[in-house]
Short mmCIF file of C-alpha atoms and ligand atoms in Angstrom, two decimals:
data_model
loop_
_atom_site.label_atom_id
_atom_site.label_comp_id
_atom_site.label_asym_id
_atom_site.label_seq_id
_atom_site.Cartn_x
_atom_site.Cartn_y
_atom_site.Cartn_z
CA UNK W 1 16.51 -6.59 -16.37
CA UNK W 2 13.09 -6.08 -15.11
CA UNK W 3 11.79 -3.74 -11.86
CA UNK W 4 9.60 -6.72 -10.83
CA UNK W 5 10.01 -10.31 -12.26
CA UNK W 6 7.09 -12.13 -10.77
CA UNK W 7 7.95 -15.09 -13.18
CA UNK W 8 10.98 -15.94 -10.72
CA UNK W 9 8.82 -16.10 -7.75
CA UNK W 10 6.25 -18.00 -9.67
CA UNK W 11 9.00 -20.99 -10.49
CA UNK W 12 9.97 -21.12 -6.78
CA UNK W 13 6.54 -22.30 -5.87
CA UNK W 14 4.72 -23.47 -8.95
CA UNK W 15 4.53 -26.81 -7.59
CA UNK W 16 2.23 -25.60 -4.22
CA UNK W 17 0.40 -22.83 -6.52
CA UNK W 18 -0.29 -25.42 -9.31
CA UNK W 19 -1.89 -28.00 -6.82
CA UNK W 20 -3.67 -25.05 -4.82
CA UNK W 21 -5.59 -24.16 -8.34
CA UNK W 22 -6.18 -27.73 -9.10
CA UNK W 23 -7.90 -27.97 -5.71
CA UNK W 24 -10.07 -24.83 -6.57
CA UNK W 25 -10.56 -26.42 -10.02
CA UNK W 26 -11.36 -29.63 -8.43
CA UNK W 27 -13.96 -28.59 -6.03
CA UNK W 28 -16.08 -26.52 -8.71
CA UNK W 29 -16.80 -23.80 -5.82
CA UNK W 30 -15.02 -19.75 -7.63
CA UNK W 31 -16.37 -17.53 -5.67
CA UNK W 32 -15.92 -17.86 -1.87
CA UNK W 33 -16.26 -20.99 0.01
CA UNK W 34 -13.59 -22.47 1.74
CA UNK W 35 -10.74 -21.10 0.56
CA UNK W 36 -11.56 -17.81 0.96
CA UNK W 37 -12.93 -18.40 4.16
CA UNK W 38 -9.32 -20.39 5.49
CA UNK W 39 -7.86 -17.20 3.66
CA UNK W 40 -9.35 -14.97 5.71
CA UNK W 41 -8.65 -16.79 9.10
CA UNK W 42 -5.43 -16.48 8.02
CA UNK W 43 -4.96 -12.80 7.24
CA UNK W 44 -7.00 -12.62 10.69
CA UNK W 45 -4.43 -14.48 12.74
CA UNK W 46 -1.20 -13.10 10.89
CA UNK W 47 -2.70 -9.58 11.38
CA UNK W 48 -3.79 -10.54 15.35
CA UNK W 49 -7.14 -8.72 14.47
CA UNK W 50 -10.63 -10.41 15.02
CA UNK W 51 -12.26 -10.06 11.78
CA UNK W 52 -10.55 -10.08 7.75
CA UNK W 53 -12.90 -10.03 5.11
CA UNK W 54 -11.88 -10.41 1.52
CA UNK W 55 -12.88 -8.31 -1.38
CA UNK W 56 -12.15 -7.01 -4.68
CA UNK W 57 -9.35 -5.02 -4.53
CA UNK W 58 -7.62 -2.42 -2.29
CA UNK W 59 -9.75 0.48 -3.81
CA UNK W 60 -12.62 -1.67 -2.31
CA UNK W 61 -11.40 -2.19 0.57
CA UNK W 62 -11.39 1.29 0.93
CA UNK W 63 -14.54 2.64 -0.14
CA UNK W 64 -16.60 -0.21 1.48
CA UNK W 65 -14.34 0.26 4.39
CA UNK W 66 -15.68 4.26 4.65
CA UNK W 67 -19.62 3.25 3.58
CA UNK W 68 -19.49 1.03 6.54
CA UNK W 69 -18.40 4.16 8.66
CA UNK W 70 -21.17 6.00 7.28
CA UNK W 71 -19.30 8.36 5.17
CA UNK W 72 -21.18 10.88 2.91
CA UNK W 73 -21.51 13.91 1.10
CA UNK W 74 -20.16 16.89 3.64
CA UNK W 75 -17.83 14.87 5.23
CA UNK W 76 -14.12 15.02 5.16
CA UNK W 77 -11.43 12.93 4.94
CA UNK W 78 -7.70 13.74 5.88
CA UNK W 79 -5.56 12.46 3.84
CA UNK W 80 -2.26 12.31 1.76
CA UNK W 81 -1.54 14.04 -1.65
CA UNK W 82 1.17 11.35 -2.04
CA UNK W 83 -0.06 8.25 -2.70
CA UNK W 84 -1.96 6.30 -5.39
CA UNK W 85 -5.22 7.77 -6.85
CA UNK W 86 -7.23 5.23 -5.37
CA UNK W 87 -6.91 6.47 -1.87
CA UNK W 88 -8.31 9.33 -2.38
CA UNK W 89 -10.91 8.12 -5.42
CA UNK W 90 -12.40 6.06 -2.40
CA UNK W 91 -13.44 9.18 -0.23
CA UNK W 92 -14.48 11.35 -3.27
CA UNK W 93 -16.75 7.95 -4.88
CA UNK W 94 -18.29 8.55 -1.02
CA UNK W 95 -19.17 11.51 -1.74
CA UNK W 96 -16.84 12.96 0.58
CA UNK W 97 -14.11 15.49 0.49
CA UNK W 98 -10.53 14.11 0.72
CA UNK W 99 -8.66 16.96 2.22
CA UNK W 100 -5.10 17.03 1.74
CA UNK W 101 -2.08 17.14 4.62
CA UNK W 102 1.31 17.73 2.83
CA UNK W 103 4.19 15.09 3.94
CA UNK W 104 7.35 14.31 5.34
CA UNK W 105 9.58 14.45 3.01
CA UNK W 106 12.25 11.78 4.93
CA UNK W 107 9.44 9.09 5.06
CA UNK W 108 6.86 10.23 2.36
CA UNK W 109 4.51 9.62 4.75
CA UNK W 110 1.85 12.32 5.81
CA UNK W 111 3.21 14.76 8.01
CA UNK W 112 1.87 13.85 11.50
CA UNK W 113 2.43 17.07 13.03
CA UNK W 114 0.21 18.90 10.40
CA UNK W 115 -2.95 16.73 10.63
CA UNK W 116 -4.75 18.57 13.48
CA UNK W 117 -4.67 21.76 11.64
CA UNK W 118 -6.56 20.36 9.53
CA UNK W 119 -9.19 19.05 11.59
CA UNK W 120 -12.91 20.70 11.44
CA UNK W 121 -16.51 19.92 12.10
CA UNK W 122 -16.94 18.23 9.10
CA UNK W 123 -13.89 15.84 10.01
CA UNK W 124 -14.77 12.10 10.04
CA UNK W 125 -11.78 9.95 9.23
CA UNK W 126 -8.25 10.29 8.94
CA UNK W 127 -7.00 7.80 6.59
CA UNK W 128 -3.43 7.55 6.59
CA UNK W 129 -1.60 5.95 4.16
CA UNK W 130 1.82 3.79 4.71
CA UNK W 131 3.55 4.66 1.63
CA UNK W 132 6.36 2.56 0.06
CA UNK W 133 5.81 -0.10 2.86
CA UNK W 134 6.86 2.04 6.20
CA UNK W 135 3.78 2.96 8.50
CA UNK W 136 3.14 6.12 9.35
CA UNK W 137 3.61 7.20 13.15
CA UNK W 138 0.23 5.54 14.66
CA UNK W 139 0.54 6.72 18.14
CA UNK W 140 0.15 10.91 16.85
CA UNK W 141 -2.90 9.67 14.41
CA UNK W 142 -4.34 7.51 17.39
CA UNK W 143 -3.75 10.15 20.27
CA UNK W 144 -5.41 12.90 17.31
CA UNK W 145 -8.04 10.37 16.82
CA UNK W 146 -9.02 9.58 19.83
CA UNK W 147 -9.06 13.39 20.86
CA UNK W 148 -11.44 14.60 18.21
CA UNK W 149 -13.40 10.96 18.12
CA UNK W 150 -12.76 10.32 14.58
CA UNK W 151 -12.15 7.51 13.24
CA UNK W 152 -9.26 5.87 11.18
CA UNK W 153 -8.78 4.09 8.30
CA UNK W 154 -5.30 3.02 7.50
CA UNK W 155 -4.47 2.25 3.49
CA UNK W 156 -1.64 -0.47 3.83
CA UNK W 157 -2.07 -1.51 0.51
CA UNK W 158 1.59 -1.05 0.21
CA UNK W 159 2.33 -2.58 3.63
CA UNK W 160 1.25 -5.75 4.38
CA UNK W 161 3.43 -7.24 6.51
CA UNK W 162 5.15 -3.93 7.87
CA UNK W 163 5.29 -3.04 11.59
CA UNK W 164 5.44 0.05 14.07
CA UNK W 165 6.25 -1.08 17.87
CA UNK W 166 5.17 -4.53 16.99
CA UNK W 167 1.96 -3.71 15.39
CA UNK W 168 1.40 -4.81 12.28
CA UNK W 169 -0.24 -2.31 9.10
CA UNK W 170 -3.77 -2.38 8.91
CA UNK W 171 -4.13 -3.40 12.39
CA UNK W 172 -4.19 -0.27 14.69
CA UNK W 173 -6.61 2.36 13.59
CA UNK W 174 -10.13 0.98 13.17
CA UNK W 175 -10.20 -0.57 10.00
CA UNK W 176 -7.24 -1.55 7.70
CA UNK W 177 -6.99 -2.27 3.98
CA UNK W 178 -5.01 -3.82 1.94
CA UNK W 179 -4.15 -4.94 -1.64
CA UNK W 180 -3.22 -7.70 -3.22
CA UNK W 181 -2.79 -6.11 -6.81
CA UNK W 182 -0.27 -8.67 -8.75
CA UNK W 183 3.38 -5.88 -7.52
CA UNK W 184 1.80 -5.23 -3.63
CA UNK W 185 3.90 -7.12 -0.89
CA UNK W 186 1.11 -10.34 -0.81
CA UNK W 187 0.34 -10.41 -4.83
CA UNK W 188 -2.38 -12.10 -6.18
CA UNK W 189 -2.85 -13.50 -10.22
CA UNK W 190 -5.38 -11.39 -10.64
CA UNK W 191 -7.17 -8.41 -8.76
CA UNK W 192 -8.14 -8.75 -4.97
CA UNK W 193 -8.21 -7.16 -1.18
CA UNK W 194 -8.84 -7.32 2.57
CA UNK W 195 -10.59 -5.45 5.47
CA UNK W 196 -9.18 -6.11 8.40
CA UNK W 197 -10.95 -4.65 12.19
CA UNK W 198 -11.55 -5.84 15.73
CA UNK W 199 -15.33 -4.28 15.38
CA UNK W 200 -18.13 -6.77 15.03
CA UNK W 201 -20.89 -3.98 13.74
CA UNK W 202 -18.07 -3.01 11.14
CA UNK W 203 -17.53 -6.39 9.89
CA UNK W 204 -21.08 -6.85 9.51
CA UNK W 205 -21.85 -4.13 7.91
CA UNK W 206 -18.78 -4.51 5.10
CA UNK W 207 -19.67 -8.42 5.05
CA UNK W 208 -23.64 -6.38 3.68
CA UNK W 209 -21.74 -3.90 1.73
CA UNK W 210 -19.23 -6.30 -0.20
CA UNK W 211 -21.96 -8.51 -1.65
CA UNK W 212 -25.59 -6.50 -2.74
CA UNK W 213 -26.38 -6.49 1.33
CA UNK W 214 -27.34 -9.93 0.81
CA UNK W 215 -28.64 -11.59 4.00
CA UNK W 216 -26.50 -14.60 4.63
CA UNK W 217 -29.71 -16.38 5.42
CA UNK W 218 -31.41 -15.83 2.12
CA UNK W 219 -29.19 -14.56 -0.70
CA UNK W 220 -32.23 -12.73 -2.54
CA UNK W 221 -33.16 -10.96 0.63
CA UNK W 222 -31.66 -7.42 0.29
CA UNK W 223 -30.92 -5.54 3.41
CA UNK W 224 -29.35 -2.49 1.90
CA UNK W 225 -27.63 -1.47 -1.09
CA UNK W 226 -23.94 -2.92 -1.37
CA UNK W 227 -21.93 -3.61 -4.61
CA UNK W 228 -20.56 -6.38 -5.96
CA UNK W 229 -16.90 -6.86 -3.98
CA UNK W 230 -16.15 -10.59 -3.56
CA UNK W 231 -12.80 -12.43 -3.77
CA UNK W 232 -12.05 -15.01 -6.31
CA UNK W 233 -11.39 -18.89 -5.08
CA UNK W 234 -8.36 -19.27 -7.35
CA UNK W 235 -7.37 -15.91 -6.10
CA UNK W 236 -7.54 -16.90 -2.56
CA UNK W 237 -5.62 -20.11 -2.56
CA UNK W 238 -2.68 -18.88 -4.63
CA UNK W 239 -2.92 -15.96 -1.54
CA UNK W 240 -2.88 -18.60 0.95
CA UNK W 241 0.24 -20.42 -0.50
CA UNK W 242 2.14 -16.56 -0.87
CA UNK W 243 1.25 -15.40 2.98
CA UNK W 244 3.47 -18.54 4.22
CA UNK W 245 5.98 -17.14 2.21
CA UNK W 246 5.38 -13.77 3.01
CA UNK W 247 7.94 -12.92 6.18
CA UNK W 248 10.19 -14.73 4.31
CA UNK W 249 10.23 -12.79 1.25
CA UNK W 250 10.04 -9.70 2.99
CA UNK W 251 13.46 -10.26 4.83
CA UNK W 252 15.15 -10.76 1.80
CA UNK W 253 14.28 -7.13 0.45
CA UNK W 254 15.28 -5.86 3.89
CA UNK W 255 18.69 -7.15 2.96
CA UNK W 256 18.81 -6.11 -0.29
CA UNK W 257 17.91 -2.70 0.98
CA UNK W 258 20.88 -2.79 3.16
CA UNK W 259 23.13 -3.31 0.07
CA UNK W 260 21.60 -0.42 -1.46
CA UNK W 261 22.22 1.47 1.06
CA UNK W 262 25.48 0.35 1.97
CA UNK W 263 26.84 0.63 -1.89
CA UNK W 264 24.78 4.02 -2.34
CA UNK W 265 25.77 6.16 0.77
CA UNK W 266 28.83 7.54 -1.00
CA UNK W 267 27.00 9.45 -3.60
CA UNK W 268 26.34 12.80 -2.32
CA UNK W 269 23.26 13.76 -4.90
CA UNK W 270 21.24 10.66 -3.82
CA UNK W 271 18.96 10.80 -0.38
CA UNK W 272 18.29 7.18 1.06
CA UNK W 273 15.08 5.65 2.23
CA UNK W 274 15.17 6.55 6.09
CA UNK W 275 13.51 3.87 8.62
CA UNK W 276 12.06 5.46 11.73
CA UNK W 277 13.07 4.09 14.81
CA UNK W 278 10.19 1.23 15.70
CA UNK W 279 9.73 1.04 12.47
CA UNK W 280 9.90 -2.43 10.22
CA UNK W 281 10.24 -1.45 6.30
CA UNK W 282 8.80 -4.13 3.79
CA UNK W 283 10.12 -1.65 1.01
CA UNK W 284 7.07 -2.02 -1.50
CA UNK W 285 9.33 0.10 -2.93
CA UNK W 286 13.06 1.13 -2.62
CA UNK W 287 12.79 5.14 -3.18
CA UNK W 288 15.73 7.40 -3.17
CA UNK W 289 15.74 11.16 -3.66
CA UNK W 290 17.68 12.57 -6.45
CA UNK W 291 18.65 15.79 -5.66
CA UNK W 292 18.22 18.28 -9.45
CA UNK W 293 19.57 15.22 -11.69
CA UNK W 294 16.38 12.41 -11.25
CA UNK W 295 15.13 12.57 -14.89
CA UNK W 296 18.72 12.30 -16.27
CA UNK W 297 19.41 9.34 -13.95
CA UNK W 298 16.04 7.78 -14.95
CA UNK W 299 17.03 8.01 -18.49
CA UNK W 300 20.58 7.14 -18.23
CA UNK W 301 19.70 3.65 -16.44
CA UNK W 302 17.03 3.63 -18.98
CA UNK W 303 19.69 3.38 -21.80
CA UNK W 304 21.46 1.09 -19.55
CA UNK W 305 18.79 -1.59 -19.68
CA UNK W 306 18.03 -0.82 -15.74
CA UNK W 307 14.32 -0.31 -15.69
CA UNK W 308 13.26 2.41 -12.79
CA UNK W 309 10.16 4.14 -11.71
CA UNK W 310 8.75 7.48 -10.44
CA UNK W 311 6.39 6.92 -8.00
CA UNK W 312 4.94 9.82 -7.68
CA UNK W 313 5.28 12.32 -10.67
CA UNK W 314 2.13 14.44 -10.11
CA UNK W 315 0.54 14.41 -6.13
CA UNK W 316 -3.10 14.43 -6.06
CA UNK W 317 -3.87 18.12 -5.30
CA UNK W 318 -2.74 18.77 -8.97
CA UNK W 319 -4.55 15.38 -10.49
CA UNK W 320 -6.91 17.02 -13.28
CA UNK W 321 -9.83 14.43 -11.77
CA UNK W 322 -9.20 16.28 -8.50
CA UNK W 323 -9.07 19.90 -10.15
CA UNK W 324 -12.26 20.71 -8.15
CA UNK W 325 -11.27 20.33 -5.03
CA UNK W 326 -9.74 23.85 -6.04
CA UNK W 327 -6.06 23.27 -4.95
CA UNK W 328 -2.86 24.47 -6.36
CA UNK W 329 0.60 24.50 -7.18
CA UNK W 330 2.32 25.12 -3.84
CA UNK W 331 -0.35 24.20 -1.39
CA UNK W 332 2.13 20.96 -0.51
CA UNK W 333 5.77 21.77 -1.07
CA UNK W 334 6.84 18.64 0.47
CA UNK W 335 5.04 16.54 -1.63
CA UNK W 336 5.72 18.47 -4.74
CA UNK W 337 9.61 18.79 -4.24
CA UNK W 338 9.71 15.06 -3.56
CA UNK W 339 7.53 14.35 -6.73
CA UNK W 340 10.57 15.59 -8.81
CA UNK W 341 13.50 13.91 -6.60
CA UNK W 342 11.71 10.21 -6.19
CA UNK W 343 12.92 7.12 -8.27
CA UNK W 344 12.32 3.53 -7.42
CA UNK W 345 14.58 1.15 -7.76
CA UNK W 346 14.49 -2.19 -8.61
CA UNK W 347 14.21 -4.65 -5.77
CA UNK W 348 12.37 -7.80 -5.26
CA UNK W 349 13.17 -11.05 -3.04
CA UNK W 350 14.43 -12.83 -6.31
CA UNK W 351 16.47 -9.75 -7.54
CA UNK W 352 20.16 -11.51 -8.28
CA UNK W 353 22.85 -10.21 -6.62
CA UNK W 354 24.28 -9.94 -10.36
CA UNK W 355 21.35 -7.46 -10.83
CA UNK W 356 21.86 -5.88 -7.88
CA UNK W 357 25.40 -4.79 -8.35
CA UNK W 358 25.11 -3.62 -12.08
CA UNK W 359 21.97 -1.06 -10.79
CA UNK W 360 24.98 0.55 -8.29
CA UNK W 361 27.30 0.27 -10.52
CA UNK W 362 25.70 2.41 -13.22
CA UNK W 363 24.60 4.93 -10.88
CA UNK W 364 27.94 5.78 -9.72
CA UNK W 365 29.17 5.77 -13.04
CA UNK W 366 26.48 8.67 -13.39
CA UNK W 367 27.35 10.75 -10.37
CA UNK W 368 31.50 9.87 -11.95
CA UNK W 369 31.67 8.40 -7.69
CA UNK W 370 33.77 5.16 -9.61
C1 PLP C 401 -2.43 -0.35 -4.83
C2 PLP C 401 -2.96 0.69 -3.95
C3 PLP C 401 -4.33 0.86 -3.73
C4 PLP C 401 -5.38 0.15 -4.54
O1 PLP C 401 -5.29 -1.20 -4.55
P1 PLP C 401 -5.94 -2.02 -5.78
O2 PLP C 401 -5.93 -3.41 -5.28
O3 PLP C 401 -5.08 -1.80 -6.95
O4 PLP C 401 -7.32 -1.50 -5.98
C5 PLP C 401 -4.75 1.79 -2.80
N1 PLP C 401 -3.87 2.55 -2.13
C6 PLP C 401 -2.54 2.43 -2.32
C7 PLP C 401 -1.63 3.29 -1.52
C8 PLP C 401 -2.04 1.52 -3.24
O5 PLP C 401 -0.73 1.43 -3.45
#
């Protein structure tokens, strides 16, 4: 058994990815063009947002999305500890601070009600992350936002496709990113990302940003300094093939969530994934909470041939590379406690009911609930 078998999505549609390459291939034209131009109309209309530029990958997305806001050295950024290093690698390779609002344990999302606390002069962005593919509550970071005119980035590299009172991820604070790393909801064959945002200066200024602040009129005029952030061709029409897909896809791991939780709610040691109400999961991942016994379930299912994962082990206050930011052990119980209860289980549209059953089935022989 594998935790993600993109192989069995591949065979579903190698017919319409094999052509879309061949077209690529055919037209002699890798790095932008038309595809990646279609692709980002397309992102733009399935997101209802006015502009989607593509780039290199979510961390990109990120960092270019926060240059473009003007971030710098003395700012800060509040974010969460628990999420993926490259959240918070984005504000600190800014220059910035990332400062650190412990979670909600039920969601793993940042704690809403502990952001403004938080808040100083030297507050710029709030940068919310939608972890595990439900979005955080946007109306408390909008209403926050709004109130202390900052601005906000939303990380929804886990959530493309996920929705909070009909608003899709990426699409309500001012700019949204996402990923489409190989695992994330819309997976690429390679490495690749998108900025989404209804601002025209914005755009223009990533648009700069993502390629050496090239002038589109004359590609060896620099404006500013950018980097090098461009999408791949190939990338982008395998991308265009998967977002048709996409809803699709996602409804199947809704129901294979249901099953999970269905078939899971009798053991007693295991907390299930909570959806808030206006809230529409894409489950990036499936994460339970195993209360004292997670690494002896991990290693039991291990020995089973039932691959799972710990996403997170170690939150980002207590990340050596963030050992100067000067936190500690304790500064985010939340995030901490639910570092040694997560594990992920395996779910993916083509995961076989077969599959499916055997995962439950071996954890209740665990917890001796058979
Ligand atoms: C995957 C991920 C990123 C980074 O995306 P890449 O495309 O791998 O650079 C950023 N934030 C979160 C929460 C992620 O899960």
């Amino acid at each position: 058994m594998k935790f993600l078998d993109l192989k069995k999505q591949y065979k579903q549609i190698a017919s319409e990815i094999n052509s879309a390459i061949k077209r690529v291939l055919n037209n002699g034209v890798f790095i932008g063009g038309e595809e990646v131009n279609n692709f980002e109309k397309e992102v733009a209309g399935f997101c209802n947002i006015k502009f989607a530029l593509a780039v290199n990958s979510g961390t990109d997305a990120i960092f270019l999305s926060l240059k473009a806001l003007g971030v710098q050295e003395g700012d800060e950024i509040i974010t969460t500890p628990f999420t993926f290093i490259a959240t918070a690698e984005a504000i600190a390779n800014c220059g910035a601070k990332p400062v650190f609002v412990d979670i909600d344990p039920v969601t793993f999302n940042i704690d809403v009600d502990q952001i403004e606390n938080k808040i100083t002069k030297k507050t710029k962005v709030i940068l919310p992350v939608h972890v595990f593919g439900q979005m955080v509550n946007m109306d408390k970071i909008m209403k926050l936002a709004h109130r202390y005119k900052l601005s906000v980035v939303e990380d929804a590299a886990q959530s493309f496709g996920s929705f909070y009172k009909g608003k899709l991820a990426g699409a309500v604070g001012r700019i949204g990113c996402y990923s489409f790393f190989p695992s994330k909801n819309l997976g690429a064959y390679g490495d690749g990302g998108m900025i989404v945002t209804d601002n025209k200066k914005i755009m223009e200024k990533i648009k700069l940003l993502k390629n050496h602040g090239s002038s589109s009129k004359d590609k060896y005029k620099n404006l500013i300094l950018g980097i090098n952030s461009r999408l791949d061709s190939i990338q982008a029409a395998i991308l265009r093939v998967k977002l048709k897909h996409l809803n699709k896809w996602m409804e199947e791991k809704r129901k294979k969530a249901a099953v999970y939780n269905k078939e899971l709610s009798a053991v007693k040691k295991i907390i299930l994934p909570q959806v808030l109400i206006n809230n529409k999961h894409t489950y990036h991942q499936y994460s339970i909470r195993v209360i004292e016994e997670r690494n002896d379930l991990h290693n039991f299912l291990q020995q089973a041939g039932i691959p799972t994962m710990i996403y997170y082990s170690l939150p980002l206050h207590l990340q050596p590379a963030f050992k100067y930011l000067g936190y500690k052990k304790g500064d985010f119980p939340n995030s901490e406690m639910v570092s040694q209860e997560v594990l992920s289980l395996p779910l993916y549209p083509e995961f076989s009911q077969a599959e499916q059953k055997l995962v439950i089935n071996k954890i209740k022989t665990f917890f001796k609930v058979i």
